GROMACS .gro file of C-alpha atoms in nm:
model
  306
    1UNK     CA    1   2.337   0.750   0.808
    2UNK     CA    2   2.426   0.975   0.527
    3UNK     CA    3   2.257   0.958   0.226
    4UNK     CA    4   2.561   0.954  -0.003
    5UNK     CA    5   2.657   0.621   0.193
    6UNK     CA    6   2.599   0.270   0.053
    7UNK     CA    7   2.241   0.189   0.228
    8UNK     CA    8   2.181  -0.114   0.485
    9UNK     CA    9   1.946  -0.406   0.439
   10UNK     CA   10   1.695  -0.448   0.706
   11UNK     CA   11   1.685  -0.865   0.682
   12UNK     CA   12   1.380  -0.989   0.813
   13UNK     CA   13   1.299  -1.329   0.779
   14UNK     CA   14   0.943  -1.399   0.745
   15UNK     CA   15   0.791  -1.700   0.603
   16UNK     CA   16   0.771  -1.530   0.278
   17UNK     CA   17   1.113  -1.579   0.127
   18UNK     CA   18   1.346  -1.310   0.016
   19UNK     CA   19   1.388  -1.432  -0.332
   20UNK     CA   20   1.088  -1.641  -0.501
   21UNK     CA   21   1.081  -1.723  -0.875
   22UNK     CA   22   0.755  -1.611  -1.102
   23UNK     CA   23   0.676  -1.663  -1.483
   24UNK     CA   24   0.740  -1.370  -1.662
   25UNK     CA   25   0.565  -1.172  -1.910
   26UNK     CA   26   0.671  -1.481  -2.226
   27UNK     CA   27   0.614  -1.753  -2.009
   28UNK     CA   28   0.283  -1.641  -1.899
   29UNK     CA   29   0.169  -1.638  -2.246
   30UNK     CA   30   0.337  -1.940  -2.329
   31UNK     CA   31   0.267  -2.197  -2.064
   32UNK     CA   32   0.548  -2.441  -2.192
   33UNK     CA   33   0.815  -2.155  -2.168
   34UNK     CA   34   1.082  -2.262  -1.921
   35UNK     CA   35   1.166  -1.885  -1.911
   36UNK     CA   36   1.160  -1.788  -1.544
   37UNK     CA   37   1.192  -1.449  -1.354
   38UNK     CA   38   1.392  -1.404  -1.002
   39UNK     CA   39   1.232  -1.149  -0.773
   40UNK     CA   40   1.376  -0.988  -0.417
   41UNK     CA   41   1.183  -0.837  -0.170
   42UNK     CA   42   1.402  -0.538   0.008
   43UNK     CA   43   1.300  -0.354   0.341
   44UNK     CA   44   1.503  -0.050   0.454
   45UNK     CA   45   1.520   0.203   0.728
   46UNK     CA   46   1.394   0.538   0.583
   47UNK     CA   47   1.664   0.692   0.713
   48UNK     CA   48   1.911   0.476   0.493
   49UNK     CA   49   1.730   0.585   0.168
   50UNK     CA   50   1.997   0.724  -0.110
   51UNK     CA   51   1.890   1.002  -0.312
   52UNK     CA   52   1.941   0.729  -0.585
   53UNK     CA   53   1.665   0.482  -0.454
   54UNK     CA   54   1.455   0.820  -0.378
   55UNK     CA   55   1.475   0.875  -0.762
   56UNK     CA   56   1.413   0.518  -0.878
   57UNK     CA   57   1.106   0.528  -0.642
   58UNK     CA   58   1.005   0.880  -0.811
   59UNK     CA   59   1.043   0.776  -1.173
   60UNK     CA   60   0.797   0.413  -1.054
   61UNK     CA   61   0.568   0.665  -0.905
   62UNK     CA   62   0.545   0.891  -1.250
   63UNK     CA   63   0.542   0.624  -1.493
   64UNK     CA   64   0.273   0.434  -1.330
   65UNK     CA   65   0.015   0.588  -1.024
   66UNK     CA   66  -0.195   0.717  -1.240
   67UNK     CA   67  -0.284   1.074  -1.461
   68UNK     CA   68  -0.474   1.369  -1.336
   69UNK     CA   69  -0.839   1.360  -1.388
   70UNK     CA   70  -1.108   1.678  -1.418
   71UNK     CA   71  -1.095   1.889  -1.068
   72UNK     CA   72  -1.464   2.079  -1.078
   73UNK     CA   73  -1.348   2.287  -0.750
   74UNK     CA   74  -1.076   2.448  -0.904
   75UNK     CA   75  -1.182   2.656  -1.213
   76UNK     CA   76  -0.814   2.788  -1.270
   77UNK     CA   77  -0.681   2.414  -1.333
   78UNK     CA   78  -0.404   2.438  -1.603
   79UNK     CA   79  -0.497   2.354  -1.927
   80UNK     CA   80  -0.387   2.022  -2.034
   81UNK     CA   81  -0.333   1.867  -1.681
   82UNK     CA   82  -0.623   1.689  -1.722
   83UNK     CA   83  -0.501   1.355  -1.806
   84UNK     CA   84  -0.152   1.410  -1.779
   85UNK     CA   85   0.086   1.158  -1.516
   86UNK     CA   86   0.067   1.276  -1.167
   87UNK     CA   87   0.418   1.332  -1.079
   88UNK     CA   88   0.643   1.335  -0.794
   89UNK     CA   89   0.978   1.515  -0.755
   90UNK     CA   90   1.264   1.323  -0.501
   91UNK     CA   91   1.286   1.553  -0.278
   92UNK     CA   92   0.876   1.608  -0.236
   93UNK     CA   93   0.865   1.218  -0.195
   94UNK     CA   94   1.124   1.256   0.070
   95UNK     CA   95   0.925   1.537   0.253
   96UNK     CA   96   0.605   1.371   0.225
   97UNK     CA   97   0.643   1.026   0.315
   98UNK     CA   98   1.005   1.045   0.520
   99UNK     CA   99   0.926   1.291   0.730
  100UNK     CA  100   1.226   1.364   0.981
  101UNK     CA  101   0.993   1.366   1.311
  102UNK     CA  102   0.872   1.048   1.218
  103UNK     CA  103   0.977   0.652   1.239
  104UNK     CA  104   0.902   0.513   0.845
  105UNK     CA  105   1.016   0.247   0.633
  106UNK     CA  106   1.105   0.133   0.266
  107UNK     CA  107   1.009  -0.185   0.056
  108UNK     CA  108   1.064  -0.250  -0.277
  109UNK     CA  109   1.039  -0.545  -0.515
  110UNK     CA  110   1.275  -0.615  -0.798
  111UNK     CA  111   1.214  -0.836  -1.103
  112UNK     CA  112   1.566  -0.952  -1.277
  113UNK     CA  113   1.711  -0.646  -1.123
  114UNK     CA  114   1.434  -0.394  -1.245
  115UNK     CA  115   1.222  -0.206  -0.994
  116UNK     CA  116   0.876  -0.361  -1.044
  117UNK     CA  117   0.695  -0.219  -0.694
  118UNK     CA  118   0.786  -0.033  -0.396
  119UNK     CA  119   0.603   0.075  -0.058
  120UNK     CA  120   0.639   0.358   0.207
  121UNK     CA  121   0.520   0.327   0.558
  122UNK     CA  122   0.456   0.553   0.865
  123UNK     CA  123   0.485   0.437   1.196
  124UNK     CA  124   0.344   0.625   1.511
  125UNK     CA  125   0.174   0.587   1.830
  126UNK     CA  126  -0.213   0.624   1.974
  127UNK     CA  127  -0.331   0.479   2.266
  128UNK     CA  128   0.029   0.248   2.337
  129UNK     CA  129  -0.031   0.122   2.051
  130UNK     CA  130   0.178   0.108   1.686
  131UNK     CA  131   0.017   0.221   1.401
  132UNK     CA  132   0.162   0.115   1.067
  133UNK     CA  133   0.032   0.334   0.737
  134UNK     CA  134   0.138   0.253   0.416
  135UNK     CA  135   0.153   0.605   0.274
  136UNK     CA  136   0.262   0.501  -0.099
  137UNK     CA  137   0.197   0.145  -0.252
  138UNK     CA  138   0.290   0.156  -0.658
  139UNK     CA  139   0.324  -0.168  -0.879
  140UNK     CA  140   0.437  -0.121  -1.228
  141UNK     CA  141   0.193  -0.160  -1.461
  142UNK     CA  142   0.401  -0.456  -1.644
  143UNK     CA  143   0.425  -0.713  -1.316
  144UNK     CA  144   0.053  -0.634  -1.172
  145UNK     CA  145  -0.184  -0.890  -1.107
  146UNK     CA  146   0.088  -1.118  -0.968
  147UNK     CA  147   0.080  -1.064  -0.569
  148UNK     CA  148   0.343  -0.803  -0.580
  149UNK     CA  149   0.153  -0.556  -0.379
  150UNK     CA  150   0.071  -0.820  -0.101
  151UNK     CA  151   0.381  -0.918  -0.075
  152UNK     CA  152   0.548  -0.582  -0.028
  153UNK     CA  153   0.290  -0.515   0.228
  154UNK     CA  154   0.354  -0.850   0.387
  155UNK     CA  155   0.708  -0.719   0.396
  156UNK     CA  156   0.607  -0.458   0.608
  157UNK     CA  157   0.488  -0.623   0.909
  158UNK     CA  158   0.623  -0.622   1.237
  159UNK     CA  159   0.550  -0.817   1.547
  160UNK     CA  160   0.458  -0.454   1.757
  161UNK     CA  161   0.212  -0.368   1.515
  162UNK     CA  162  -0.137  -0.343   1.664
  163UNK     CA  163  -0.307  -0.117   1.339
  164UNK     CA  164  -0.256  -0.097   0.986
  165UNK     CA  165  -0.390   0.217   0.804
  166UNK     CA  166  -0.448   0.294   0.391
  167UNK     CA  167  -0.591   0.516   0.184
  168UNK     CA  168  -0.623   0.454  -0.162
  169UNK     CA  169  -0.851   0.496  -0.481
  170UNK     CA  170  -0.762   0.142  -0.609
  171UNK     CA  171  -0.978  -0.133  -0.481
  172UNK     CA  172  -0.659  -0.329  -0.533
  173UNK     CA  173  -0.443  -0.148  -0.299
  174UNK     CA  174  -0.737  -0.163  -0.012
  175UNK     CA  175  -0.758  -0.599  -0.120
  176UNK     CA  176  -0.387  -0.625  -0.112
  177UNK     CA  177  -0.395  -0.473   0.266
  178UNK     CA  178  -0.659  -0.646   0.353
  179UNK     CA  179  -0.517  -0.925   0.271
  180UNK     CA  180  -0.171  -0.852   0.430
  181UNK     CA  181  -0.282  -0.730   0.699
  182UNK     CA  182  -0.623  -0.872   0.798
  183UNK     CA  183  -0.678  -1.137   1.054
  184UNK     CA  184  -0.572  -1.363   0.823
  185UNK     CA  185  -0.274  -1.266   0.801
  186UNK     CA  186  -0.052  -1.563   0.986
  187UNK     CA  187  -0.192  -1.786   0.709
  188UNK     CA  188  -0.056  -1.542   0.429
  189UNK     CA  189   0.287  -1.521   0.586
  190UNK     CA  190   0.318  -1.917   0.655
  191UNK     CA  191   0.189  -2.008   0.288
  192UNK     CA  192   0.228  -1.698   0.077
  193UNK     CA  193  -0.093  -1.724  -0.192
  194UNK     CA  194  -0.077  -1.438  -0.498
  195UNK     CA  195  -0.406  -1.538  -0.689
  196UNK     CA  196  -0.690  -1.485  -0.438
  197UNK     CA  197  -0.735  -1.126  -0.303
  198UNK     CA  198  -1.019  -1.116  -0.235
  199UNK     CA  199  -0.981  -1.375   0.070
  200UNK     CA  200  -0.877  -1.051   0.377
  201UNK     CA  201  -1.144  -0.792   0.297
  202UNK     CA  202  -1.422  -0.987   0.386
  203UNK     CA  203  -1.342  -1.007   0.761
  204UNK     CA  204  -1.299  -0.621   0.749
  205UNK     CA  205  -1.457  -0.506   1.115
  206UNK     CA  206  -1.608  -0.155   0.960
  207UNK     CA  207  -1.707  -0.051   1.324
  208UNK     CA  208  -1.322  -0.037   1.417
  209UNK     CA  209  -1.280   0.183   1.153
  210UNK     CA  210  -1.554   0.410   1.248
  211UNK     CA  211  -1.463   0.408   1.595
  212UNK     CA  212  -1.110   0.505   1.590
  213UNK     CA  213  -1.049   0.663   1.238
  214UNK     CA  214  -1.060   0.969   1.315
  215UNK     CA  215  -0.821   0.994   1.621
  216UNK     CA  216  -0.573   0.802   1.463
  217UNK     CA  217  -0.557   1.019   1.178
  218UNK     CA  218  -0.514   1.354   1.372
  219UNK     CA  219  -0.196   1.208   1.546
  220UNK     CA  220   0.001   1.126   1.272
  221UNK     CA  221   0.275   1.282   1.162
  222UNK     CA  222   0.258   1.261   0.758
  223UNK     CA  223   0.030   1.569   0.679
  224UNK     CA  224  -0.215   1.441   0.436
  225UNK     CA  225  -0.312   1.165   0.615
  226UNK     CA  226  -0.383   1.381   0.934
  227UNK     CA  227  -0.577   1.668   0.721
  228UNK     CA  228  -0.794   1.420   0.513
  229UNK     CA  229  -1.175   1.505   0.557
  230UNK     CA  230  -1.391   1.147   0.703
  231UNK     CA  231  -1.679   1.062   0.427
  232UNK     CA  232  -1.927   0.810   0.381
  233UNK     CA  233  -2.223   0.670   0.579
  234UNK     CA  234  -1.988   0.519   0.825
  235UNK     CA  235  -1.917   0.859   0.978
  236UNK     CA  236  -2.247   0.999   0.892
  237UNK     CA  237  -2.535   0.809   0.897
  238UNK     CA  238  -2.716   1.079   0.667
  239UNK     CA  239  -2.477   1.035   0.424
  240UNK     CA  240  -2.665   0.886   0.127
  241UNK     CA  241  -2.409   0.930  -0.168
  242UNK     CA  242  -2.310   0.543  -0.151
  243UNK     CA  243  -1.991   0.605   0.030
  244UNK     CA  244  -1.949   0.428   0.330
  245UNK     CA  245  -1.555   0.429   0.403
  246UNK     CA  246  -1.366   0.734   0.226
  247UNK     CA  247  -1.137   1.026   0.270
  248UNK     CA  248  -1.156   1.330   0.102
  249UNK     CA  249  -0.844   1.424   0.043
  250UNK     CA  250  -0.874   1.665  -0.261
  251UNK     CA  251  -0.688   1.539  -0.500
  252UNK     CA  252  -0.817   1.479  -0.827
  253UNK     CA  253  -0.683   1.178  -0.962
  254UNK     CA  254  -0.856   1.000  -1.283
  255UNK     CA  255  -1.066   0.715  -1.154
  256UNK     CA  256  -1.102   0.525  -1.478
  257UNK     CA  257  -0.938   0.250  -1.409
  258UNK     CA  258  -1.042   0.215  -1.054
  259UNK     CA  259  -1.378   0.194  -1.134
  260UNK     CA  260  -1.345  -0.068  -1.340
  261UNK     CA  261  -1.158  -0.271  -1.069
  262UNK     CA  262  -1.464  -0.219  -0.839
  263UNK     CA  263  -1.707  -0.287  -1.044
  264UNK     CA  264  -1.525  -0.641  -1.122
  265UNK     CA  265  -1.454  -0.695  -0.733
  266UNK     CA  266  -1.800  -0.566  -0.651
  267UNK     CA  267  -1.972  -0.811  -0.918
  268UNK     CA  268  -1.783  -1.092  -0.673
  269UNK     CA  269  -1.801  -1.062  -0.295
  270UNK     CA  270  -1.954  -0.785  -0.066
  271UNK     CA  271  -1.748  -0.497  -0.136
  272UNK     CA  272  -1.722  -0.301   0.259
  273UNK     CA  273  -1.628   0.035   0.139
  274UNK     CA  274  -1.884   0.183  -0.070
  275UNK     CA  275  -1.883   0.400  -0.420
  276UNK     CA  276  -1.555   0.585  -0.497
  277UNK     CA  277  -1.609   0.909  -0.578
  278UNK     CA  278  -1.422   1.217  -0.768
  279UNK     CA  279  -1.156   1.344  -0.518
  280UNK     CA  280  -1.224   1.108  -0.294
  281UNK     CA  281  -0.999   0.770  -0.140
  282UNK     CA  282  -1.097   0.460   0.031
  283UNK     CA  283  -1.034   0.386   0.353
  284UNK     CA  284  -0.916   0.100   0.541
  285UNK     CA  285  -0.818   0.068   0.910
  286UNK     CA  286  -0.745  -0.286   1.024
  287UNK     CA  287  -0.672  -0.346   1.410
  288UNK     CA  288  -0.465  -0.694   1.451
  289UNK     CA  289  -0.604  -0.916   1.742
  290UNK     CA  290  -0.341  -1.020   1.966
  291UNK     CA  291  -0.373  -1.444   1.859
  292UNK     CA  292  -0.364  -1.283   1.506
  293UNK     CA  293  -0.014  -1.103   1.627
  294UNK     CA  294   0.119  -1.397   1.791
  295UNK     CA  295   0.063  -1.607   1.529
  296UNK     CA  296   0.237  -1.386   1.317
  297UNK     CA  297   0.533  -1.392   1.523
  298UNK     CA  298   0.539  -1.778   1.602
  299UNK     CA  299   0.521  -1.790   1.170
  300UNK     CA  300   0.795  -1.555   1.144
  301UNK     CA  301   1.096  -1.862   1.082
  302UNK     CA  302   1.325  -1.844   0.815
  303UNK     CA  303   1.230  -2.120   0.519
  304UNK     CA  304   1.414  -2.201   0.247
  305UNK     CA  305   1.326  -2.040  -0.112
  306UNK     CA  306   1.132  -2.289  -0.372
   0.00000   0.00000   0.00000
């Protein structure tokens, strides 16, 4: 449809309910608040994205990936980027991750009617089989830590999906699809849970990941994901840097705070993926066993919201 048109809601009922109520920011400091918030999950074509939502997703994506950290291969780096927000124009977020040779969708997450998360996904084939890659996953920074990013994923699913794909430099990005995603994943859509992450990454099968990485990558159709370089001791066995699961993807983003979510998640359960590294992003394939993807769809009623 045109973009200038009013866009049309994809409504699919999963057992995670459209509209759920949270504590907000006051409440959660003040447990006797009766202050609460009203959230709605939203899942969209990307072909029905308005240059509108395109620029609301942009302006999420600058205020809050992340800044631009120290880039030792290039020597010519600007001065000053160091540091500064990465940033995203509309129309490179609509050439990057909505790709016109390619089938992708839209989820986003509002908070009282303000944008608090969104997510972008890929969808192509290898082998008969549907692969589903979240290309972007951004929470803002003032609703993280509340399940947001595992429910947008959750959002995502469909009943045809037999892989899920990610790469990210934030441990909670790879927990979030893990936990969305992971062979757990019927539980998660029948009793939605925000406080334990850490539940899906555990049952991570790193040998399907090594196995079938690398061909799934070259096939798809968003450009970065098919050009990122394998690293880590799960491709080569010489590798002794501490990486086990990564891309190299080139893009220097400051690690700060990623680091300090993997040493936290690292100090409390076996962390697959290895170190992160400077230019580097994890990576995590997850292939869905078919109980795990008829469970999903036998889950997939419509409930009632709280």
């Amino acid at each position: 449809m045109s973009i200038s048109e009013s866009p049309r809601k994809a409504v699919a009922f999963s057992a995670e309910p459209t509209i759920r109520y949270i504590k907000n920011s006051s409440s959660l400091k003040n447990p006797k608040s009766p202050n609460m918030a009203k959230r709605i999950f939203e899942k969209f074509d990307g072909r029905e994205l308005t240059d509108d939502m395109l620029g609301e997703a942009a302006q999420l994506f600058n205020e809050n990936y992340g800044t631009w950290g120290e880039d030792p291969t290039n020597p010519k780096i600007k001065p000053g980027k160091s540091g500064s927000r990465v940033r995203l124009s509309k129309s490179r977020l609509r050439a990057q991750y909505l790709p016109d040779n390619a089938t992708c969708s839209y989820v986003r997450v509002t908070v009282d009617d303000r944008l608090a998360g969104n997510a972008f996904a890929c969808r192509w084939s290898y082998e008969d089989k549907t692969v589903c890659w979240v290309t972007q996953l951004v929470v803002h920074g003032d609703f993280r830590e509340r399940g947001l990013a595992t429910g947008l994923l959750i959002q995502l699913r469909q009943d045809d999906d037999a892989i899920y794909g990610i790469m990210s430099s934030h441990p909670a990005a790879c927990l979030a699809a893990a936990k969305a995603f992971g062979s757990n994943g019927h539980t998660i859509l029948k009793h939605f849970v925000a406080d334990n992450l850490t539940g899906g990454i555990n049952s991570v099968a790193v040998g399907s990941i090594r196995d079938n990485a690398e061909a799934i990558m070259k096939v798809s159709p968003i450009s970065y994901v098919k050009g990122a370089e394998l690293r880590g001791s799960l491709f080569d066995p010489e590798d002794a840097s501490g990486v086990v699961s990564s891309v190299y993807t080139n893009f220097f983003v400051d690690h700060t705070k990623p680091l300090k979510a993997l040493a936290w998640v690292r100090g409390g359960l076996d962390w697959p993926l290895g170190k992160l590294l400077d230019g580097y992003e994890f990576l995590l394939v997850i292939e869905v066993r078919r109980r795990d993807r008829s469970r999903s769809r036998s889950s997939s009623r419509p409930q009632s919201s709280p």
